XYZ file of C-alpha atoms in Angstrom:
629
model
C -7.177 6.685 -0.996
C -5.698 10.124 -1.905
C -3.382 11.310 -0.202
C -5.570 14.131 0.755
C -8.279 11.568 2.313
C -8.102 10.928 5.843
C -9.154 7.484 6.708
C -11.664 8.168 9.781
C -13.979 10.523 7.938
C -15.321 7.794 6.008
C -18.238 7.263 8.143
C -19.751 10.402 7.420
C -18.617 10.302 3.808
C -20.862 7.281 3.279
C -23.754 9.093 5.399
C -24.103 11.827 2.960
C -23.943 9.062 -0.010
C -27.150 7.152 1.446
C -28.466 10.893 1.636
C -28.026 11.134 5.692
C -26.597 13.906 7.607
C -23.730 13.703 9.566
C -24.031 13.974 13.439
C -23.734 17.819 14.947
C -21.034 17.107 17.627
C -18.004 18.555 18.416
C -14.744 17.809 16.066
C -12.238 19.126 17.781
C -9.190 17.347 17.615
C -7.039 16.086 20.596
C -3.525 14.520 20.873
C -5.396 11.029 20.376
C -8.903 12.076 18.517
C -9.398 9.451 15.521
C -11.537 11.960 13.711
C -9.430 14.446 11.962
C -10.363 18.011 10.313
C -8.850 18.889 6.620
C -6.029 20.681 7.012
C -3.987 22.788 4.603
C -1.431 20.614 2.570
C 2.107 20.105 4.308
C 0.680 21.404 8.052
C 0.665 20.130 11.311
C -2.251 20.686 13.285
C -2.359 22.221 16.678
C -3.333 18.845 17.931
C 0.471 17.820 17.257
C 2.294 20.442 18.980
C 0.272 19.334 22.090
C 1.150 15.940 21.548
C 2.030 13.394 24.506
C 5.321 12.835 25.522
C 7.054 9.589 26.306
C 10.539 9.426 26.936
C 11.041 12.767 25.517
C 9.974 11.645 22.020
C 6.200 13.543 20.999
C 3.741 11.168 20.178
C 1.556 11.856 17.281
C -1.358 10.786 14.359
C -0.302 10.136 10.992
C -3.398 11.766 10.020
C -1.975 14.890 11.047
C 0.295 15.573 8.174
C -0.755 14.618 4.738
C 0.806 16.658 1.123
C -1.355 15.931 -2.404
C 0.386 12.951 -4.855
C 3.880 14.342 -6.040
C 4.126 17.078 -3.230
C 8.025 17.167 -1.194
C 7.724 17.065 2.075
C 9.939 20.484 3.956
C 12.985 19.871 6.060
C 13.687 21.916 8.708
C 17.997 21.430 8.896
C 18.106 24.415 10.939
C 16.868 23.231 14.454
C 19.085 21.787 17.173
C 19.848 18.322 17.882
C 18.091 16.863 20.584
C 19.750 14.359 22.763
C 16.868 11.646 21.929
C 18.215 11.939 18.227
C 21.533 11.358 18.977
C 22.830 7.681 18.027
C 24.214 5.567 20.495
C 24.763 2.169 20.173
C 21.961 -0.755 22.088
C 22.876 -0.918 25.827
C 25.461 1.007 25.712
C 26.574 2.038 29.151
C 30.162 4.101 28.425
C 30.349 7.427 29.735
C 32.069 8.908 27.243
C 29.124 7.715 24.491
C 26.340 9.947 26.334
C 28.063 13.356 25.356
C 26.632 14.986 22.466
C 28.818 13.195 19.921
C 27.241 9.951 20.963
C 28.463 6.377 20.032
C 32.152 6.474 20.012
C 32.583 3.064 18.833
C 31.673 4.510 15.432
C 33.462 7.391 15.596
C 33.889 7.315 11.954
C 30.524 8.603 11.148
C 31.720 11.773 12.179
C 34.974 12.042 10.320
C 35.034 13.776 6.397
C 34.011 11.237 3.941
C 33.443 8.492 6.584
C 30.407 6.674 5.403
C 31.907 6.964 1.882
C 34.903 4.966 2.774
C 32.679 2.320 5.107
C 30.254 1.753 1.867
C 33.091 1.342 -0.588
C 34.452 -1.166 2.161
C 30.958 -3.036 3.265
C 31.019 -6.296 3.515
C 27.924 -7.601 1.688
C 28.949 -9.664 -1.717
C 29.174 -12.627 0.700
C 25.274 -12.973 0.806
C 23.820 -10.403 -1.135
C 24.047 -10.179 -4.884
C 24.659 -7.024 -7.072
C 20.952 -6.447 -8.819
C 19.932 -5.364 -12.356
C 18.935 -1.769 -13.279
C 15.713 -2.609 -15.485
C 14.066 -0.426 -17.286
C 10.217 -0.336 -16.985
C 9.948 0.530 -20.940
C 5.972 0.687 -20.664
C 5.985 3.418 -18.131
C 8.892 5.089 -19.244
C 6.717 5.554 -22.652
C 3.752 6.561 -20.319
C 5.808 9.537 -18.210
C 7.995 10.528 -20.888
C 11.229 9.545 -19.045
C 13.363 6.614 -18.336
C 12.251 4.804 -15.464
C 14.772 2.209 -14.016
C 14.016 -0.186 -11.332
C 16.826 -1.121 -9.126
C 15.747 -4.868 -8.386
C 16.207 -5.523 -4.807
C 13.563 -7.982 -4.879
C 15.691 -10.675 -6.776
C 18.096 -10.803 -3.624
C 18.068 -14.609 -2.123
C 15.668 -13.373 0.508
C 13.660 -11.469 -1.733
C 15.102 -8.220 -0.039
C 17.390 -5.616 0.328
C 17.891 -6.444 4.090
C 20.732 -8.920 3.917
C 23.235 -6.086 2.951
C 22.791 -4.311 6.021
C 22.266 -7.160 8.554
C 25.778 -9.057 7.070
C 27.732 -6.054 6.814
C 26.714 -5.171 10.598
C 27.406 -8.689 12.317
C 30.798 -9.294 10.267
C 31.984 -6.253 12.682
C 31.584 -8.530 15.430
C 33.930 -10.288 17.252
C 34.655 -14.208 17.923
C 33.378 -14.258 21.250
C 30.222 -12.070 20.193
C 29.804 -15.200 17.331
C 29.910 -17.386 19.589
C 27.044 -16.225 21.804
C 24.970 -15.092 18.963
C 22.832 -12.528 18.095
C 19.197 -11.409 18.370
C 16.980 -9.197 16.474
C 12.868 -8.374 16.262
C 11.191 -8.859 12.838
C 7.833 -8.984 11.194
C 9.542 -10.426 8.149
C 12.535 -9.025 5.943
C 14.819 -8.230 8.314
C 14.418 -11.839 10.377
C 15.281 -13.594 6.992
C 18.476 -11.119 6.185
C 19.517 -11.348 9.741
C 19.353 -15.112 9.436
C 20.720 -15.582 6.048
C 23.697 -13.824 7.676
C 24.145 -15.995 10.376
C 23.852 -19.209 8.296
C 26.727 -17.973 6.417
C 28.590 -16.366 9.516
C 28.246 -19.967 11.505
C 26.529 -17.734 14.194
C 23.555 -18.315 16.467
C 20.234 -16.253 15.182
C 17.335 -15.856 17.287
C 14.726 -14.348 15.748
C 11.437 -12.539 17.442
C 8.516 -11.966 15.056
C 5.317 -11.278 16.589
C 2.578 -13.869 16.237
C 0.640 -11.971 13.704
C 3.843 -12.340 11.282
C 3.236 -13.538 7.702
C 3.569 -17.452 7.805
C 5.618 -17.082 4.311
C 8.137 -15.149 6.289
C 8.040 -17.195 9.600
C 8.643 -20.599 6.947
C 11.417 -18.561 5.417
C 13.552 -18.025 8.822
C 13.112 -21.741 9.537
C 14.408 -22.712 6.411
C 17.739 -20.733 6.935
C 18.246 -22.019 10.476
C 16.845 -18.890 12.603
C 15.808 -19.862 15.913
C 12.518 -18.384 15.747
C 10.240 -16.987 19.175
C 7.038 -16.012 18.505
C 6.380 -12.877 20.915
C 3.456 -10.285 20.948
C 1.297 -9.292 18.358
C 3.059 -6.347 17.485
C 6.764 -5.536 16.297
C 6.807 -3.084 19.367
C 5.999 -6.205 21.432
C 8.625 -8.492 19.858
C 11.738 -5.398 19.952
C 10.705 -5.030 23.318
C 11.525 -8.399 24.542
C 14.276 -9.379 21.599
C 16.290 -5.800 23.704
C 15.242 -7.499 27.257
C 17.173 -11.046 26.288
C 19.877 -9.345 24.290
C 20.806 -7.320 27.722
C 19.848 -11.078 30.062
C 21.829 -13.106 28.024
C 24.550 -11.342 26.437
C 23.417 -11.645 22.618
C 24.597 -8.669 20.417
C 21.250 -7.140 19.275
C 20.745 -6.243 15.417
C 18.644 -3.199 14.364
C 16.354 -3.431 11.579
C 17.702 0.062 10.778
C 19.321 2.281 13.365
C 22.834 1.457 13.107
C 25.686 3.129 11.248
C 26.781 -0.095 10.139
C 23.324 -1.287 8.711
C 23.271 1.879 6.892
C 26.599 1.677 5.183
C 25.442 -1.698 3.964
C 22.440 -0.727 2.757
C 24.460 2.167 0.963
C 25.751 -0.305 -1.527
C 23.013 0.152 -3.368
C 23.553 3.712 -4.635
C 27.069 2.639 -5.329
C 25.555 -0.045 -7.556
C 23.023 2.250 -9.197
C 25.600 4.785 -10.261
C 27.914 2.107 -11.429
C 26.074 0.263 -13.695
C 23.871 3.384 -14.915
C 24.925 3.499 -18.542
C 27.141 6.802 -19.804
C 23.626 7.915 -21.027
C 21.669 7.317 -18.182
C 23.890 9.032 -15.733
C 23.785 12.273 -18.094
C 20.426 12.298 -17.551
C 20.137 10.772 -14.229
C 17.456 13.196 -12.248
C 16.785 11.082 -8.857
C 16.609 8.571 -6.936
C 13.154 7.208 -5.204
C 13.807 5.212 -1.754
C 11.398 3.290 0.177
C 11.358 4.560 3.850
C 10.657 2.752 6.869
C 13.035 3.385 9.721
C 15.240 5.339 7.424
C 18.512 3.192 6.866
C 18.102 2.569 3.233
C 17.403 6.383 2.529
C 20.256 7.264 4.681
C 22.837 4.522 3.111
C 21.723 5.795 -0.546
C 21.943 9.191 0.148
C 25.585 9.233 2.284
C 27.059 7.613 -1.125
C 25.176 9.453 -4.094
C 25.497 13.291 -2.135
C 29.213 12.121 -1.763
C 30.220 11.099 -5.089
C 27.221 12.876 -7.394
C 25.584 15.510 -5.390
C 23.756 17.112 -7.989
C 21.508 13.890 -8.115
C 18.072 14.081 -6.350
C 17.748 11.255 -3.522
C 13.874 11.359 -2.506
C 12.198 9.250 0.029
C 8.541 7.846 -0.297
C 6.513 6.909 2.751
C 3.032 5.665 3.106
C 0.184 8.063 4.122
C -0.401 6.040 7.077
C 2.876 5.627 8.157
C 4.974 8.752 7.755
C 7.059 9.231 10.893
C 10.214 10.535 8.603
C 8.072 12.940 6.702
C 6.899 14.482 10.009
C 10.208 14.377 12.040
C 12.028 15.813 8.967
C 9.213 18.529 9.166
C 9.654 19.462 13.193
C 13.122 19.251 13.174
C 13.335 16.067 15.684
C 11.951 12.710 16.035
C 8.718 11.828 16.249
C 6.722 8.204 16.982
C 3.414 7.847 15.198
C 0.704 6.736 17.945
C -0.339 3.956 15.086
C 0.975 2.812 11.517
C -1.160 1.616 8.380
C 0.280 -1.850 8.230
C -0.558 -1.955 4.588
C 3.314 -1.622 3.578
C 4.322 -3.593 6.342
C 7.814 -3.668 5.717
C 7.643 -0.069 5.973
C 5.221 0.725 8.538
C 7.621 1.871 11.340
C 6.637 4.431 14.171
C 9.894 5.989 14.588
C 12.756 6.510 12.101
C 16.244 5.684 13.598
C 18.470 8.235 15.095
C 21.755 8.160 12.927
C 18.967 7.609 10.255
C 17.141 10.752 11.215
C 20.230 12.959 11.048
C 21.598 11.557 7.857
C 18.258 12.128 6.251
C 18.008 15.806 7.573
C 21.190 16.486 6.378
C 21.426 14.760 2.624
C 17.813 13.801 1.581
C 16.089 16.259 -0.983
C 12.369 15.599 0.456
C 10.075 12.601 1.215
C 6.649 12.078 -0.919
C 4.156 10.433 0.882
C 1.565 7.564 -1.186
C -1.168 6.241 -0.385
C -2.520 2.713 -0.457
C -4.195 2.731 -4.106
C -1.071 3.932 -5.705
C 1.155 1.830 -4.118
C -1.019 -1.286 -5.513
C -0.613 0.432 -8.837
C 2.875 0.527 -8.708
C 2.955 -3.396 -7.639
C 0.667 -3.995 -11.241
C 2.691 -1.697 -12.978
C 6.003 -3.699 -11.931
C 4.069 -7.013 -12.683
C 3.106 -5.466 -16.326
C 6.804 -5.049 -16.736
C 8.561 -7.895 -14.895
C 5.963 -10.515 -14.438
C 7.414 -10.009 -10.430
C 5.297 -9.368 -8.235
C 6.361 -7.101 -5.304
C 4.928 -6.601 -1.556
C 3.571 -2.972 -0.943
C 6.439 -1.980 0.493
C 8.524 -2.728 -2.267
C 6.303 -0.746 -4.387
C 6.107 2.449 -2.752
C 9.252 4.648 -4.135
C 8.058 3.434 -7.647
C 4.407 5.108 -6.759
C 6.291 7.953 -5.317
C 8.330 8.437 -8.765
C 5.130 7.996 -10.943
C 3.351 10.748 -8.603
C 6.437 13.109 -8.600
C 6.792 12.845 -12.513
C 2.636 13.033 -13.281
C 2.439 16.349 -11.559
C 5.464 17.985 -12.993
C 5.006 17.680 -16.489
C 7.700 19.980 -17.866
C 9.898 17.024 -16.518
C 10.725 15.116 -19.864
C 13.657 13.116 -21.323
C 15.458 12.730 -17.820
C 15.963 9.221 -16.020
C 14.577 8.279 -12.607
C 15.451 5.326 -10.738
C 13.146 3.634 -8.173
C 14.028 0.679 -5.595
C 11.750 -2.405 -5.599
C 12.943 -3.235 -2.215
C 11.167 -6.595 -1.970
C 8.814 -9.120 -3.030
C 7.652 -11.141 0.365
C 3.817 -11.154 0.172
C 1.347 -13.056 1.343
C -0.702 -14.659 -1.500
C -3.869 -13.603 0.484
C -3.162 -10.160 0.210
C -3.347 -9.975 -3.797
C -6.961 -9.834 -3.662
C -6.952 -6.434 -2.064
C -3.669 -5.161 -3.974
C -5.586 -5.816 -7.408
C -8.710 -4.450 -6.185
C -6.712 -1.359 -5.136
C -4.455 -1.270 -8.258
C -6.906 -0.165 -10.938
C -8.411 3.039 -8.762
C -5.035 4.122 -7.869
C -3.886 4.027 -11.676
C -6.877 5.682 -12.197
C -8.064 2.996 -14.961
C -11.186 2.451 -12.710
C -13.474 4.774 -10.881
C -16.154 3.300 -8.403
C -19.433 5.198 -8.202
C -22.560 5.054 -6.335
C -25.825 6.152 -8.213
C -29.664 6.150 -6.725
C -32.244 4.793 -9.068
C -36.189 4.076 -8.834
C -37.285 1.211 -7.356
C -39.991 0.537 -10.347
C -39.130 -2.611 -12.547
C -36.829 -1.900 -15.328
C -35.259 0.608 -13.672
C -31.527 -0.921 -13.373
C -31.757 -1.885 -17.086
C -32.454 1.721 -17.786
C -29.673 2.698 -15.371
C -27.402 0.665 -17.131
C -28.199 1.600 -20.790
C -27.705 5.453 -19.787
C -24.831 4.860 -18.085
C -22.786 2.647 -20.772
C -21.345 3.913 -24.187
C -18.900 2.411 -26.454
C -16.206 3.955 -24.380
C -17.250 2.634 -20.639
C -17.142 -0.988 -19.455
C -18.828 -1.795 -16.170
C -16.073 -4.073 -14.098
C -18.374 -4.065 -11.158
C -22.241 -3.735 -10.158
C -23.647 -4.278 -6.803
C -27.341 -3.821 -6.213
C -30.512 -4.618 -4.447
C -34.340 -4.010 -5.345
C -36.126 -2.193 -2.731
C -39.969 -2.041 -3.235
C -41.784 1.650 -3.123
C -38.952 3.590 -2.193
C -35.316 4.447 -4.003
C -32.708 2.019 -4.933
C -28.850 2.176 -4.629
C -26.323 0.855 -6.922
C -22.816 0.537 -6.469
C -20.951 0.050 -9.314
C -17.083 0.532 -11.031
C -16.118 1.779 -14.389
C -13.063 1.044 -16.413
C -12.104 4.504 -18.974
C -8.835 4.964 -20.761
C -8.824 8.885 -19.786
C -9.933 10.164 -16.469
C -11.780 13.095 -18.327
C -14.743 10.387 -19.113
C -15.782 10.152 -15.726
C -16.670 13.769 -15.645
C -18.992 13.355 -18.888
C -20.119 10.484 -17.302
C -21.223 12.135 -14.416
C -22.807 14.944 -16.268
C -25.111 12.536 -18.288
C -26.453 10.568 -15.603
C -27.257 13.614 -14.009
C -28.772 15.022 -16.773
C -31.211 11.728 -16.731
C -32.341 12.452 -12.927
C -29.631 10.147 -11.870
C -27.904 11.360 -9.006
C -24.329 9.731 -8.435
C -20.990 10.101 -6.774
C -17.877 9.302 -7.432
C -16.288 7.466 -4.176
C -13.056 6.163 -5.560
C -11.289 8.596 -2.692
C -12.449 6.551 -0.074
C -10.287 3.398 0.697
C -13.104 2.251 3.391
C -15.433 1.963 0.368
C -12.620 -0.088 -1.472
C -11.567 -2.457 1.176
C -15.359 -2.976 2.795
C -18.400 -1.766 0.975
C -18.352 -3.793 -2.113
C -18.824 -6.733 0.362
C -21.784 -5.718 2.399
C -23.768 -4.216 -0.161
C -27.265 -6.205 -0.611
C -28.822 -7.320 2.309
C -32.534 -7.810 3.237
C -35.022 -6.990 0.576
C -37.560 -5.305 2.830
C -37.079 -5.775 6.568
C -38.307 -9.135 8.046
C -40.455 -9.656 4.625
C -40.355 -12.349 2.138
C -39.504 -10.970 -1.896
C -42.010 -13.247 -3.140
C -41.245 -15.177 -6.235
C -37.380 -14.329 -6.079
C -35.175 -17.105 -7.502
C -31.497 -16.791 -7.252
C -28.793 -18.088 -10.406
C -25.373 -18.338 -10.522
C -24.529 -16.478 -13.815
C -21.291 -16.915 -16.125
C -21.237 -13.446 -18.616
C -18.157 -13.461 -20.670
C -15.711 -10.862 -19.897
C -16.097 -8.348 -22.482
C -17.637 -4.764 -22.662
C -21.646 -4.384 -22.927
C -21.980 -8.096 -21.047
C -24.119 -6.705 -18.551
C -26.229 -4.613 -20.714
C -27.105 -7.586 -22.967
C -27.687 -9.544 -19.622
C -30.505 -6.698 -18.619
C -31.693 -6.576 -22.279
C -32.581 -10.120 -22.597
C -34.258 -9.911 -18.856
C -35.846 -6.596 -17.899
C -37.986 -5.164 -17.615
C -40.130 -8.437 -18.503
C -38.544 -9.881 -15.504
C -37.846 -7.881 -12.306
C -34.010 -7.832 -10.951
C -34.085 -8.216 -7.561
C -30.352 -8.597 -6.909
C -27.142 -8.292 -9.125
C -23.445 -8.942 -7.926
C -20.833 -9.029 -10.521
C -17.434 -7.956 -10.417
C -14.625 -8.409 -13.379
C -12.285 -10.920 -12.851
C -9.962 -10.759 -15.522
C -10.802 -14.255 -16.833
C -12.816 -15.291 -20.022
C -15.685 -15.116 -18.385
C -16.779 -14.045 -14.441
C -19.762 -15.177 -12.065
C -22.483 -12.938 -11.373
C -25.142 -13.257 -8.538
C -28.553 -12.894 -9.981
C -31.986 -12.309 -8.372
C -35.110 -12.332 -10.379
C -38.902 -12.325 -9.811
C -40.203 -15.689 -11.461
C -43.980 -15.539 -11.053
C -45.578 -18.778 -10.420
C -46.740 -20.552 -13.633
C -43.932 -18.253 -15.843
C -41.037 -20.314 -15.378
C -41.294 -22.393 -18.793
C -41.111 -18.370 -20.068
C -37.964 -17.477 -18.118
C -36.422 -20.793 -18.898
C -37.125 -19.977 -22.662
C -36.131 -16.483 -22.094
C -31.896 -17.520 -20.471
C -31.954 -20.330 -23.087
C -32.259 -17.575 -25.964
C -29.391 -15.587 -24.359
C -27.164 -18.614 -23.815
C -27.573 -19.530 -27.508
C -26.362 -15.880 -28.200
C -23.704 -15.645 -26.414
C -21.301 -17.762 -24.057
C -23.619 -17.112 -21.228
C -24.458 -19.875 -18.314
C -27.158 -19.744 -16.194
C -27.559 -22.395 -12.833
C -30.138 -21.789 -10.421
C -28.519 -21.901 -6.891
C -29.294 -25.481 -4.879
C -31.299 -25.735 -1.850
C -28.409 -25.445 0.118
C -26.816 -22.530 -1.396
C -30.549 -20.833 -1.146
C -30.990 -21.502 2.843
C -27.570 -19.901 3.325
C -28.698 -16.920 1.190
C -31.826 -16.745 2.760
C -30.452 -16.126 5.807
C -29.172 -12.809 4.982
C -31.791 -11.900 1.858
C -34.934 -12.611 3.265
């Protein structure tokens, strides 16, 4: 999904795609409306100004603020600091901390060079490793700048979180150590706290939502954490953890909003500047940092701006979890009504108070990236390192790519992107892979309308493909006596090729739309294309085959040339897999008495190339007939 595309307008887009019209209804926005109209880039709609208030914190919708790829958010550095944005330790009841100065136990944060000193003296290396800076050579060559990856995914718990957790917990008294700590986390922070507690010999209760990834739950268990699965969301788990902290006298370890956490993560900034070669440091233009609650961005900016203020420090957020960007624009913290959890490690509704104030003072702007761009960055890192990042671990690189691609005048510079974690569920790889091609503009999804005449699908493919384009997906269900729709994807080397392709199809009277920018299409539509052929009627003489085709350019075209228009193609589902061959579900009308001729046709095809045909057995056909007939 492109940054300017809102996730709640897809129903109308698909309605237009299929030739329908949008319902004429009032689309005026309210604070909790889930359909939104297009706002000027970087603007906040009037609905945001009228948002509901919860404990003094404005509740806003992430869809109300968007930025084109590569554009930086604005920062309001002049507004007065509000009481809700002043940092105070969790559970503090000291009267002296209620003033405008905030927490007195961390008064060093207000001293000149306070954060610099604490970062230089941070206790992190008992458990954390000094991770390398690795050049992404392919990406550097593509973008004309040196791209360095700060490999925090190589930490013992595959995430940067252990830095802040250990630094915070190492400040505890002996009495606090004996009682133990408690935290709330969906995964990465939980593992950092569990590892720090194991090293310090401190009991750790970890509150995780019941929706937490099994791989992260098991990791916490292996580290000795006492897990409590509570609620369905992080917010519910956090409320429970904070209540238990008060009741049982435990130290609550925040995931980001704590000066010691910030100082611990700031050691990444120290390592970046120390490990850059002289040539890289001389050309170091910017550091790109993923943003959830803002602790990492605040820590890195605190060190870098104190040591070398000419280096830009940019935060990167998902478009659906843009709480820091909105807060910085408005000059005070806001809370998102909901967040997109695709990049769950940075899916935070509200930035931390201490983090917000440091970012407002020190950071140079926020970029917003969509899920397709993030997935493309996961693929970029895999191609470079053979490591698979979680989406949150790749948002910084996605932001760096967008930033440089929209500023072609920047060449020969050096930028750093933090790869913050690699705790990804295996089941999520399919969605990441689907979105990655779209995010890199190497694949475009299109929707075309063709006639229902026999042979029309083959004619369409002949028109659509030349030696340049490669069909990577094709989904079609035959409809008699009416127009047919084809959902298909095509791989291209240059984005300009799509314009040429659309012009060629238009000239052939094949209406076609590029729907690559609609994320709901990528996630859902490809799985629902098909269905019944003609209402409740049967498709006469239809036979279903599982076909294996070679994974090469022109394979679909060769398949259709061998069968159509002699044999009417009634169903075709194909998706490129990246293997040497890929499966195709093929429906063909084979009239009674013509089976031998059809068998001869497919045998001829299998002799020419690595095609295989297998008729579906009765059990499989019975399952398909429930939905196709």
